[in-house]
Tab-separated table of C-alpha atoms and ligand atoms in Angstrom:
chain	number	residue	atom	x	y	z
F	1	MET	CA	0.228	-17.497	8.822
F	2	VAL	CA	0.708	-20.958	7.397
F	3	VAL	CA	-1.761	-22.864	9.550
F	4	ARG	CA	-5.335	-23.403	8.566
F	5	SER	CA	-8.166	-25.576	9.766
F	6	ILE	CA	-9.528	-27.814	7.093
F	7	SER	CA	-12.670	-26.552	5.472
F	8	SER	CA	-14.999	-29.494	5.231
F	9	THR	CA	-17.921	-30.998	7.016
F	10	LEU	CA	-15.565	-31.167	9.945
F	11	ASP	CA	-16.016	-27.402	10.327
F	12	GLN	CA	-19.362	-28.056	11.991
F	13	VAL	CA	-17.535	-29.205	15.048
F	14	MET	CA	-14.265	-27.394	14.441
F	15	SER	CA	-15.748	-23.970	15.130
F	16	SER	CA	-15.691	-24.918	18.797
F	17	PRO	CA	-13.741	-28.144	18.911
F	18	THR	CA	-14.222	-28.921	22.560
F	19	ALA	CA	-17.700	-27.531	23.178
F	20	ASN	CA	-20.173	-29.499	21.100
F	21	PRO	CA	-20.802	-32.983	22.497
F	22	THR	CA	-22.966	-34.136	19.587
F	23	ASN	CA	-22.072	-35.385	16.157
F	24	ARG	CA	-18.485	-35.870	17.063
F	25	PHE	CA	-15.908	-37.401	14.833
F	26	LEU	CA	-14.069	-40.367	16.266
F	27	TYR	CA	-10.860	-41.851	14.993
F	28	ALA	CA	-9.552	-45.412	14.850
F	29	ALA	CA	-5.941	-46.290	14.101
F	30	CYS	CA	-5.041	-49.721	12.800
F	31	GLN	CA	-2.492	-51.624	10.804
F	32	HIS	CA	-2.173	-51.016	7.059
F	33	GLY	CA	-4.613	-53.410	5.401
F	34	ALA	CA	-7.132	-53.642	8.249
F	35	GLU	CA	-9.151	-50.602	7.088
F	36	PRO	CA	-11.750	-52.380	4.890
F	37	VAL	CA	-12.610	-54.833	7.668
F	38	LEU	CA	-12.971	-52.011	10.166
F	39	LYS	CA	-15.085	-49.896	7.839
F	40	GLN	CA	-17.412	-52.842	7.364
F	41	ALA	CA	-17.484	-53.800	11.021
F	42	LEU	CA	-18.017	-50.293	12.378
F	43	CYS	CA	-20.284	-48.744	9.747
F	44	GLU	CA	-23.306	-51.016	10.061
F	45	PRO	CA	-26.317	-49.821	8.046
F	46	GLU	CA	-28.317	-48.706	11.091
F	47	GLY	CA	-25.280	-48.134	13.301
F	48	PRO	CA	-24.087	-44.881	14.823
F	49	PHE	CA	-20.941	-44.406	12.722
F	50	ARG	CA	-20.391	-43.095	9.197
F	51	LEU	CA	-16.997	-43.147	7.566
F	52	ALA	CA	-15.638	-39.607	7.251
F	53	TYR	CA	-11.960	-39.938	6.333
F	54	SER	CA	-9.787	-42.856	5.324
F	55	ALA	CA	-6.044	-43.214	5.021
F	56	LYS	CA	-3.871	-46.293	5.413
F	57	GLY	CA	-3.895	-47.076	9.103
F	58	PHE	CA	-6.138	-44.171	10.108
F	59	LEU	CA	-9.899	-43.720	9.816
F	60	THR	CA	-12.358	-41.201	11.160
F	61	PHE	CA	-16.052	-41.746	11.655
F	62	LYS	CA	-18.884	-39.353	12.239
F	63	SER	CA	-20.896	-40.459	15.220
F	64	ASN	CA	-24.564	-39.639	15.660
F	65	MET	CA	-24.326	-40.169	19.410
F	66	ALA	CA	-23.632	-37.480	21.969
F	67	THR	CA	-20.018	-38.019	22.954
F	68	PRO	CA	-18.289	-35.853	25.545
F	69	ILE	CA	-14.661	-35.413	24.596
F	70	TRP	CA	-13.388	-37.276	27.661
F	71	SER	CA	-15.358	-40.434	27.094
F	72	ARG	CA	-14.309	-43.878	26.078
F	73	ALA	CA	-14.530	-43.494	22.346
F	74	LEU	CA	-17.122	-45.969	21.253
F	75	ILE	CA	-15.145	-47.884	18.677
F	76	GLU	CA	-14.321	-51.339	20.042
F	77	HIS	CA	-12.658	-53.871	17.789
F	78	PRO	CA	-9.603	-56.121	18.151
F	79	LEU	CA	-8.067	-54.548	15.044
F	80	VAL	CA	-8.362	-51.002	16.451
F	81	ARG	CA	-5.002	-50.121	17.920
F	82	SER	CA	-5.892	-46.661	19.198
F	83	ARG	CA	-9.104	-44.652	19.259
F	84	GLY	CA	-10.314	-41.296	20.470
F	85	THR	CA	-12.462	-38.250	19.887
F	86	VAL	CA	-11.388	-35.960	17.068
F	87	LEU	CA	-11.126	-32.290	18.016
F	88	GLU	CA	-9.584	-30.713	14.975
F	89	ARG	CA	-7.437	-31.217	11.911
F	90	ILE	CA	-4.749	-28.665	11.113
F	91	GLU	CA	-2.393	-28.205	8.211
F	92	GLY	CA	0.682	-26.077	7.709
F	93	THR	CA	4.110	-25.899	6.183
F	94	GLU	CA	6.093	-25.270	9.363
F	95	SER	CA	5.763	-26.988	12.690
F	96	GLY	CA	6.250	-23.796	14.769
F	97	PRO	CA	2.951	-22.108	13.887
F	98	MET	CA	1.089	-25.430	14.080
F	99	ILE	CA	2.406	-25.921	17.592
F	100	GLU	CA	1.400	-22.383	18.522
F	101	GLN	CA	-2.096	-23.115	17.276
F	102	ILE	CA	-2.324	-26.282	19.341
F	103	LEU	CA	-1.216	-24.454	22.459
F	104	SER	CA	-3.557	-21.544	21.930
F	105	SER	CA	-6.552	-23.889	21.448
F	106	TYR	CA	-5.773	-26.665	23.911
F	107	GLN	CA	-3.375	-25.566	26.631
F	108	SER	CA	-6.325	-24.486	28.748
F	109	LEU	CA	-8.046	-27.856	28.283
F	110	ASP	CA	-7.870	-30.140	31.332
F	111	TRP	CA	-5.687	-32.851	29.821
F	112	ASP	CA	-3.108	-34.705	31.913
F	113	THR	CA	-0.735	-36.036	29.273
F	114	LEU	CA	-0.025	-35.185	25.670
F	115	HIS	CA	0.760	-37.932	23.169
F	116	VAL	CA	2.343	-37.297	19.795
F	117	TRP	CA	2.429	-40.153	17.304
F	118	GLN	CA	2.523	-40.767	13.600
F	119	ARG	CA	0.193	-42.874	11.508
F	120	ASP	CA	2.017	-46.000	10.320
F	121	THR	CA	4.032	-45.397	7.190
F	122	ALA	CA	4.252	-49.091	6.238
F	123	GLN	CA	3.280	-52.557	7.385
F	124	PRO	CA	5.044	-53.861	10.490
F	125	GLY	CA	8.381	-55.399	9.628
F	126	TRP	CA	8.424	-53.951	6.104
F	127	ASN	CA	11.993	-52.927	5.387
F	128	GLY	CA	12.680	-52.513	9.089
F	129	PHE	CA	9.599	-50.425	9.840
F	130	GLU	CA	8.032	-50.966	13.267
F	131	PRO	CA	4.910	-49.086	14.405
F	132	GLY	CA	5.395	-46.523	17.111
F	133	GLU	CA	8.781	-45.364	15.969
F	134	SER	CA	8.790	-41.894	14.490
F	135	LEU	CA	11.543	-39.336	14.568
F	136	LEU	CA	9.022	-36.773	13.408
F	137	ALA	CA	6.718	-37.502	16.362
F	138	VAL	CA	9.679	-37.306	18.719
F	139	SER	CA	10.661	-33.964	17.264
F	140	VAL	CA	7.152	-32.490	17.415
F	141	ALA	CA	6.751	-33.765	20.986
F	142	GLU	CA	9.999	-32.061	21.944
F	143	GLN	CA	8.858	-28.782	20.449
F	144	LEU	CA	5.517	-29.013	22.240
F	145	ARG	CA	7.228	-29.874	25.519
F	146	ASN	CA	9.601	-26.931	25.195
F	147	ALA	CA	6.771	-24.558	24.331
F	148	LEU	CA	4.790	-25.733	27.369
F	149	ARG	CA	7.826	-25.475	29.652
F	150	ARG	CA	8.362	-21.877	28.580
F	151	GLN	CA	4.940	-21.225	30.062
F	152	ASN	CA	5.730	-23.234	33.201
F	153	ASP	CA	3.383	-25.996	32.084
F	154	VAL	CA	5.080	-29.220	33.186
F	155	ARG	CA	2.473	-31.698	32.027
F	156	GLU	CA	3.860	-34.865	30.468
F	157	VAL	CA	4.470	-34.999	26.721
F	158	ARG	CA	5.222	-38.397	25.175
F	159	ALA	CA	5.870	-39.658	21.683
F	160	GLY	CA	6.173	-43.027	20.005
F	161	GLY	CA	9.816	-44.114	20.000
F	162	LEU	CA	12.330	-42.226	22.079
F	163	SER	CA	9.831	-40.102	23.884
F	164	ARG	CA	11.449	-38.654	26.922
F	165	GLU	CA	14.777	-37.321	25.824
F	166	ASN	CA	15.045	-36.095	22.335
F	167	PRO	CA	18.140	-36.726	20.280
F	168	GLN	CA	19.130	-34.274	17.579
F	169	VAL	CA	16.386	-34.899	15.084
F	170	PRO	CA	15.205	-32.844	12.150
F	171	VAL	CA	12.118	-30.713	12.695
F	172	ASP	CA	11.583	-29.548	9.167
F	173	ILE	CA	8.170	-30.989	8.383
F	174	ALA	CA	8.478	-29.940	4.766
F	175	HIS	CA	11.204	-32.542	4.344
F	176	ALA	CA	10.112	-35.159	6.838
F	177	PRO	CA	9.198	-38.597	5.514
F	178	SER	CA	5.539	-38.622	4.630
F	179	SER	CA	3.144	-41.508	4.460
F	180	VAL	CA	5.121	-43.473	1.971
F	181	ASP	CA	5.656	-47.163	1.818
F	182	SER	CA	9.343	-46.983	2.548
F	183	PRO	CA	10.717	-45.857	5.870
F	184	ASP	CA	13.750	-43.609	6.089
F	185	SER	CA	16.506	-45.871	4.877
F	186	SER	CA	19.158	-43.725	6.548
F	187	GLN	CA	17.945	-45.133	9.854
F	188	PRO	CA	19.194	-48.598	10.685
F	189	ASP	CA	16.468	-51.154	11.365
F	190	GLY	CA	15.063	-50.711	14.815
F	191	ALA	CA	17.223	-47.655	15.407
F	192	LEU	CA	14.814	-46.181	17.890
F	193	HIS	CA	14.607	-49.230	20.079
F	194	ARG	CA	16.418	-48.565	23.296
F	195	SER	CA	18.667	-51.369	24.312
F	196	ILE	CA	18.575	-53.657	27.247
F	197	PRO	CA	22.007	-55.084	27.873
F	198	GLU	CA	20.945	-58.353	29.452
F	199	SER	CA	19.666	-60.245	26.419
F	200	VAL	CA	20.703	-63.838	25.931
F	201	LEU	CA	22.442	-62.673	22.789
F	202	VAL	CA	25.402	-61.065	24.561
F	203	SER	CA	28.677	-61.999	22.961
F	204	GLU	CA	30.837	-64.731	24.448
F	205	LYS	CA	33.323	-62.072	25.509
F	206	ASP	CA	30.654	-60.234	27.458
F	207	THR	CA	29.525	-63.446	29.049
F	208	GLU	CA	33.031	-64.267	30.179
F	209	SER	CA	33.597	-60.846	31.697
F	210	ASP	CA	30.235	-60.999	33.459
F	211	PRO	CA	29.033	-64.503	34.136
F	212	GLU	CA	25.670	-63.178	35.366
F	213	THR	CA	24.890	-61.508	32.107
F	214	GLY	CA	22.356	-63.227	29.934
F	215	THR	CA	21.964	-66.198	32.201
F	216	ALA	CA	18.447	-66.741	33.363
F	217	GLU	CA	17.838	-67.819	36.928
F	218	THR	CA	17.683	-71.560	37.170
F	219	SER	CA	16.479	-71.972	40.700
F	220	GLY	CA	13.362	-70.965	42.546
F	221	GLY	CA	10.221	-69.901	40.751
F	222	ASP	CA	7.047	-71.445	41.967
F	223	GLY	CA	5.571	-70.880	38.580
F	224	LEU	CA	3.127	-68.214	39.668
F	225	ILE	CA	2.343	-65.549	37.158
F	226	ARG	CA	2.033	-62.181	38.731
F	227	ILE	CA	0.392	-59.110	37.412
F	228	ALA	CA	2.766	-56.180	37.566
F	229	ASP	CA	1.808	-54.137	40.596
F	230	ASP	CA	1.667	-50.392	41.091
F	231	LYS	CA	5.303	-50.243	41.984
F	232	GLY	CA	6.153	-51.475	38.531
F	233	ALA	CA	9.013	-53.788	37.827
F	234	ASP	CA	12.406	-53.770	36.229
F	235	GLY	CA	12.824	-55.568	32.961
F	236	PRO	CA	10.834	-55.688	29.784
F	237	ILE	CA	7.423	-55.101	31.412
F	238	PRO	CA	6.779	-51.376	31.705
F	239	ARG	CA	5.369	-49.740	34.795
F	240	PRO	CA	1.567	-49.633	34.866
F	241	VAL	CA	0.029	-46.193	34.898
F	242	PRO	CA	-2.970	-44.770	36.746
F	243	GLN	CA	-6.383	-45.235	35.192
F	244	GLY	CA	-8.708	-42.522	33.998
F	245	THR	CA	-6.092	-40.225	32.487
F	246	LYS	CA	-7.115	-37.521	30.021
F	247	ILE	CA	-4.816	-37.638	27.041
F	248	LEU	CA	-4.586	-34.969	24.369
F	249	GLU	CA	-3.241	-36.429	21.137
F	250	VAL	CA	-1.406	-34.916	18.214
F	251	ILE	CA	-1.618	-37.492	15.425
F	252	ILE	CA	0.687	-36.896	12.484
F	253	ASP	CA	-1.290	-38.088	9.494
F	254	GLU	CA	1.078	-36.496	6.980
F	255	PRO	CA	4.018	-34.319	8.043
F	256	ASN	CA	1.955	-31.231	7.223
F	257	ARG	CA	-1.420	-32.562	8.369
F	258	TRP	CA	-2.084	-33.322	12.010
F	259	TRP	CA	-5.191	-34.393	13.845
F	260	ILE	CA	-5.842	-33.226	17.386
F	261	ALA	CA	-7.775	-35.769	19.430
F	262	ALA	CA	-8.814	-36.561	22.983
F	263	LYS	CA	-8.689	-39.913	24.685
F	264	TYR	CA	-9.890	-40.996	28.108
F	265	ALA	CA	-7.343	-43.661	28.938
F	266	GLN	CA	-8.279	-46.696	30.968
F	267	LYS	CA	-6.607	-49.722	29.465
F	268	SER	CA	-2.881	-50.419	29.234
F	269	TYR	CA	-2.699	-49.669	25.526
F	270	ASP	CA	-4.527	-46.348	25.914
F	271	PHE	CA	-1.429	-45.043	27.680
F	272	TRP	CA	0.846	-45.911	24.791
F	273	PRO	CA	1.161	-43.221	22.107
F	274	GLY	CA	-0.731	-44.606	19.114
F	275	GLY	CA	-1.388	-47.840	21.014
F	276	VAL	CA	2.181	-49.133	20.669
F	277	PRO	CA	4.194	-49.625	23.858
F	278	ASP	CA	7.536	-47.942	24.256
F	279	LEU	CA	9.532	-51.023	25.190
F	280	PHE	CA	13.213	-51.665	25.649
F	281	PHE	CA	14.551	-54.012	23.002
F	282	PRO	CA	18.010	-55.473	22.534
F	283	ASP	CA	20.020	-54.275	19.567
F	284	GLU	CA	19.900	-57.756	18.127
F	285	VAL	CA	16.810	-59.905	18.101
F	286	ILE	CA	16.591	-63.356	16.542
F	287	SER	CA	13.237	-62.567	14.970
F	288	ARG	CA	10.427	-60.024	15.179
F	289	ALA	CA	8.601	-62.449	17.441
F	290	TYR	CA	10.676	-60.850	20.223
F	291	TYR	CA	8.717	-57.619	19.749
F	292	LYS	CA	5.399	-59.444	19.526
F	293	ILE	CA	5.750	-61.403	22.721
F	294	ALA	CA	7.149	-58.432	24.656
F	295	GLU	CA	4.142	-56.391	23.539
F	296	ALA	CA	1.692	-59.211	24.333
F	297	PHE	CA	2.853	-59.486	27.938
F	298	SER	CA	2.922	-55.727	28.274
F	299	TRP	CA	-0.651	-55.521	26.969
F	300	GLY	CA	-1.747	-58.151	29.476
F	301	GLY	CA	0.215	-56.526	32.327
F	302	ILE	CA	1.682	-59.954	32.990
F	303	GLN	CA	5.099	-60.668	34.348
F	304	LEU	CA	6.636	-64.120	34.385
F	305	ARG	CA	8.521	-65.283	37.414
F	306	PRO	CA	12.095	-66.390	36.875
F	307	GLY	CA	12.085	-70.175	36.761
F	308	GLU	CA	8.562	-70.390	35.333
F	309	LYS	CA	8.322	-73.225	32.793
F	310	VAL	CA	7.014	-72.010	29.440
F	311	VAL	CA	6.347	-74.024	26.303
F	312	GLU	CA	6.209	-72.461	22.858
F	313	ILE	CA	4.711	-74.187	19.803
F	314	GLY	CA	6.215	-72.808	16.591
F	315	ALA	CA	9.399	-71.642	18.258
F	316	SER	CA	11.916	-71.499	15.406
F	317	PRO	CA	14.110	-69.535	14.917
F	318	GLY	CA	13.703	-68.254	18.471
F	319	GLY	CA	12.818	-64.565	18.854
F	320	ALA	CA	10.067	-65.255	21.393
F	321	CYS	CA	12.263	-67.784	23.197
F	322	GLN	CA	14.966	-65.105	23.390
F	323	TRP	CA	12.537	-62.798	25.204
F	324	LEU	CA	11.284	-65.580	27.472
F	325	LEU	CA	14.863	-66.515	28.364
F	326	ASP	CA	15.623	-62.835	28.978
F	327	CYS	CA	12.779	-62.940	31.513
F	328	GLY	CA	14.538	-65.778	33.327
F	329	THR	CA	12.048	-68.491	32.444
F	330	LYS	CA	12.787	-72.097	31.463
F	331	VAL	CA	11.685	-72.538	27.890
F	332	THR	CA	10.748	-75.586	25.847
F	333	GLY	CA	10.398	-74.851	22.135
F	334	ILE	CA	8.435	-77.216	19.896
F	335	ASP	CA	9.230	-76.892	16.222
F	336	PRO	CA	10.416	-79.287	13.507
F	337	ALA	CA	12.638	-76.489	12.199
F	338	GLU	CA	16.074	-75.571	13.516
F	339	MET	CA	16.465	-73.112	16.335
F	340	ASP	CA	19.029	-70.339	16.360
F	341	GLU	CA	22.167	-71.841	17.892
F	342	ARG	CA	22.333	-69.179	20.592
F	343	ILE	CA	18.937	-70.361	21.833
F	344	VAL	CA	19.722	-74.055	21.494
F	345	ASN	CA	22.889	-73.575	23.549
F	346	HIS	CA	21.161	-71.676	26.329
F	347	PRO	CA	21.100	-73.699	29.565
F	348	ASN	CA	17.432	-72.911	30.172
F	349	PHE	CA	16.255	-73.992	26.730
F	350	THR	CA	15.025	-77.391	25.555
F	351	HIS	CA	14.154	-78.133	21.938
F	352	TRP	CA	11.530	-80.741	21.085
F	353	ARG	CA	12.122	-81.034	17.388
F	354	ASN	CA	8.641	-82.190	16.443
F	355	ARG	CA	5.362	-81.014	15.137
F	356	SER	CA	3.136	-80.214	18.095
F	357	ARG	CA	0.782	-83.109	17.393
F	358	GLU	CA	3.671	-85.557	17.570
F	359	VAL	CA	4.303	-84.635	21.206
F	360	LYS	CA	2.527	-86.811	23.781
F	361	ARG	CA	-0.012	-84.696	25.598
F	362	ARG	CA	1.079	-85.843	29.027
F	363	ALA	CA	4.474	-84.250	28.249
F	364	PHE	CA	2.834	-80.871	28.879
F	365	GLN	CA	2.331	-81.641	32.552
F	366	GLY	CA	4.272	-79.117	34.630
F	367	PHE	CA	3.788	-76.195	32.237
F	368	ARG	CA	1.396	-73.413	33.098
F	369	VAL	CA	2.213	-71.024	30.279
F	370	LEU	CA	1.674	-71.926	26.616
F	371	VAL	CA	2.800	-69.684	23.772
F	372	CYS	CA	1.883	-70.560	20.195
F	373	ASP	CA	3.213	-68.847	17.088
F	374	ALA	CA	2.924	-71.625	14.502
F	375	ASN	CA	2.196	-70.503	10.960
F	376	VAL	CA	-0.976	-72.525	10.622
F	377	THR	CA	-4.662	-71.624	10.278
F	378	PRO	CA	-6.596	-70.397	13.318
F	379	ASN	CA	-8.601	-73.633	13.413
F	380	TYR	CA	-5.445	-75.731	13.371
F	381	THR	CA	-4.021	-73.636	16.214
F	382	LEU	CA	-7.216	-73.955	18.246
F	383	ASP	CA	-7.540	-77.720	17.622
F	384	THR	CA	-3.918	-78.240	18.644
F	385	VAL	CA	-4.102	-76.082	21.755
F	386	GLU	CA	-7.464	-77.521	22.805
F	387	ALA	CA	-6.101	-81.057	22.699
F	388	ILE	CA	-3.223	-80.009	24.953
F	389	VAL	CA	-5.127	-77.782	27.373
F	390	MET	CA	-8.071	-80.154	27.866
F	391	TYR	CA	-5.911	-83.188	28.583
F	392	PRO	CA	-6.613	-84.362	32.143
F	393	THR	CA	-3.117	-83.686	33.507
F	394	SER	CA	-2.847	-80.191	31.993
F	395	ARG	CA	-2.635	-77.198	34.332
F	396	PHE	CA	-2.334	-74.283	31.937
F	397	ARG	CA	-3.175	-70.870	33.315
F	398	LEU	CA	-1.980	-68.587	30.544
F	399	LEU	CA	-2.215	-68.933	26.767
F	400	VAL	CA	-0.574	-66.447	24.415
F	401	LEU	CA	-1.605	-67.446	20.916
F	402	THR	CA	-0.631	-65.703	17.704
F	403	MET	CA	-3.602	-66.302	15.439
F	404	LYS	CA	-2.595	-66.036	11.787
F	405	LEU	CA	-5.321	-64.609	9.561
F	406	PRO	CA	-5.374	-66.291	6.139
F	407	ASP	CA	-7.004	-63.080	4.855
F	408	TRP	CA	-8.312	-59.921	6.508
F	409	GLU	CA	-11.952	-61.070	6.283
F	410	HIS	CA	-11.034	-63.891	8.643
F	411	ALA	CA	-10.996	-61.268	11.418
F	412	GLN	CA	-14.785	-61.653	11.487
F	413	LYS	CA	-14.244	-65.017	13.138
F	414	ILE	CA	-12.396	-63.559	16.124
F	415	PRO	CA	-15.493	-63.647	18.400
F	416	GLU	CA	-15.908	-67.381	17.605
F	417	HIS	CA	-12.260	-67.985	18.475
F	418	LEU	CA	-12.709	-66.229	21.804
F	419	GLU	CA	-15.854	-68.191	22.641
F	420	ARG	CA	-14.121	-71.442	21.884
F	421	VAL	CA	-11.192	-70.656	24.201
F	422	LYS	CA	-13.599	-69.518	26.934
F	423	SER	CA	-15.330	-72.887	26.702
F	424	TRP	CA	-12.072	-74.500	27.853
F	425	GLY	CA	-12.493	-72.823	31.250
F	426	PHE	CA	-10.482	-69.641	30.783
F	427	GLU	CA	-12.086	-66.722	32.615
F	428	SER	CA	-10.419	-63.926	30.730
F	429	VAL	CA	-10.041	-64.228	26.963
F	430	GLU	CA	-9.057	-61.187	24.921
F	431	ALA	CA	-7.978	-60.378	21.391
F	432	ARG	CA	-5.873	-57.538	20.074
F	433	GLN	CA	-3.927	-56.929	16.949
F	434	LEU	CA	-0.652	-55.848	18.458
F	435	GLY	CA	1.375	-53.068	16.916
F	436	HIS	CA	4.056	-55.603	16.035
F	437	ASN	CA	1.631	-58.185	14.650
F	438	ARG	CA	1.393	-58.614	10.912
F	439	ARG	CA	-1.801	-60.121	9.413
F	440	GLU	CA	-2.473	-61.907	12.653
F	441	TYR	CA	-3.706	-61.075	16.116
F	442	CYS	CA	-2.845	-62.030	19.656
F	443	LEU	CA	-5.255	-64.079	21.744
F	444	LEU	CA	-4.552	-63.895	25.460
F	445	ALA	CA	-6.385	-66.257	27.791
F	446	ARG	CA	-5.989	-66.662	31.529
F	447	ARG	CA	-7.553	-68.525	34.362
F	448	ARG	CA	-6.834	-68.235	38.040
F	449	VAL	CA	-6.652	-71.897	38.923
F	450	SER	CA	-6.904	-75.040	36.978
F	451	GLN	CA	-10.652	-75.234	37.585
F	452	ARG	CA	-11.258	-78.466	35.772
F	453	HIS	CA	-8.882	-80.337	37.997
F	454	SER	CA	-8.911	-78.536	41.347
F	455	SER	CA	-10.173	-80.798	44.033
Q	501	LIG	C1	6.339	-67.528	12.516
Q	501	LIG	S1	7.412	-68.861	12.720
Q	501	LIG	C2	7.645	-68.787	14.454
Q	501	LIG	C3	8.581	-67.710	14.922
Q	501	LIG	C4	9.051	-67.991	16.311
Q	501	LIG	N1	7.953	-67.975	17.261
Q	501	LIG	C5	10.125	-67.058	16.771
Q	501	LIG	O1	10.003	-66.600	17.916
Q	501	LIG	O2	11.101	-66.812	16.067
Q	501	LIG	C6	6.327	-70.220	12.575
Q	501	LIG	C7	6.927	-71.558	12.950
Q	501	LIG	O3	5.869	-72.462	13.165
Q	501	LIG	C8	6.394	-73.748	12.915
Q	501	LIG	N2	5.287	-74.710	12.802
Q	501	LIG	C9	4.347	-74.800	11.839
Q	501	LIG	N3	3.503	-75.814	12.130
Q	501	LIG	C10	3.912	-76.355	13.302
Q	501	LIG	C11	3.461	-77.423	14.119
Q	501	LIG	N4	2.398	-78.147	13.794
Q	501	LIG	N5	4.138	-77.703	15.254
Q	501	LIG	C12	5.209	-76.979	15.615
Q	501	LIG	N6	5.680	-75.950	14.868
Q	501	LIG	C13	5.054	-75.654	13.736
Q	501	LIG	C14	7.218	-73.558	11.652
Q	501	LIG	O4	8.174	-74.585	11.514
Q	501	LIG	C15	7.832	-72.188	11.901
Q	501	LIG	O5	9.130	-72.314	12.410
């Protein structure tokens, strides 16, 4: 037998991983580099958590609170991408026996869905790496699914990346890429992203043969933002899922070391393996900002109506604009730098080639959605956006701000940022470091009506 449970203090709870509600271990997954901030934020001197295990992008904490396994794990922080209750850690040299062990211990548990995902192996965007994509996770998920099916267990098994249908991928964990700083270079960048054909970047030839392709709607659109409903929607926004789902997780820390965890899913990102949505991306994106904005709207469960007028500050070269145009919106990009020519030539795109502060504030009348991705300090972003949003003729209802962190410690100021945006009259203001964010986080603010000016 090549599988063994780790002998450590964890054994106190491992002897009966699902039975003991006290002194549980909880995990938090995050981006490489965020660990010191999280350790400091979560392990307060008199607080309930003590650091138990630390790897890049993955931490466990011992909790001194009674925590049933299907509870909302108690670690809340904008830099925490995924969190849950640790059940067990297993090691082995072959995936087959490890999978057998998981089934023998947890098949009888009342979980609804099984997630398999791998701890980040690099920082987002490093040499083509994007969080959530893991051939190893896909392979392990496939093996688990097959093993469950053989026992007529049809519960859902999902993995980061191509989760539902498995291509021919290696399953030899002895030779799988481990937690190294370089992703598998044999895979082209973004190889696991499934394509959507309708991006604005279709070739001229494609456009000629299908005039509809890539052309956003230019008519209609009353500008209302709608939250994706239960029926879901076609396009880049994924279908919402029911709340209160019990998710068993297999977290690949190293190819030969997996953590088994439990998560009671309630928020959109809880349903994404490892907290990274499984979105459809075009083969060619102008910049990584395409991934960021797609994830931001998915996180918020927000869908833009075709024809909606959107303004983006810091728009060059145009990845976010590409996504917004793919959604059928009319986009104005503000940036002194050049835009990608495919964006500039799009009929629904307007370029204001200025710094944001050079634009007259009344020019923002008619927009209800503001996106900002300028590479400036958080205070500069907030000063700029405040001046625009608080101008008497402004009617903004949705702000999607990428807040660049000059250093990781700056994350401590996130609560102040949120308070400041709330003071502008936005009812819902949230922060999350998205899977595709680098040293930055996404601030999402909404309000139902323009309260300051409704009369
Ligand atoms: C990270 S890039 C934006 C990427 C872009 N959102 C995309 O989708 O490809 C940051 C951009 O912010 C722009 N920028 C910096 N300060 C700005 C300002 N005050 N007003 C407008 N744009 C600004 C820079 O010129 C740069 O192009």
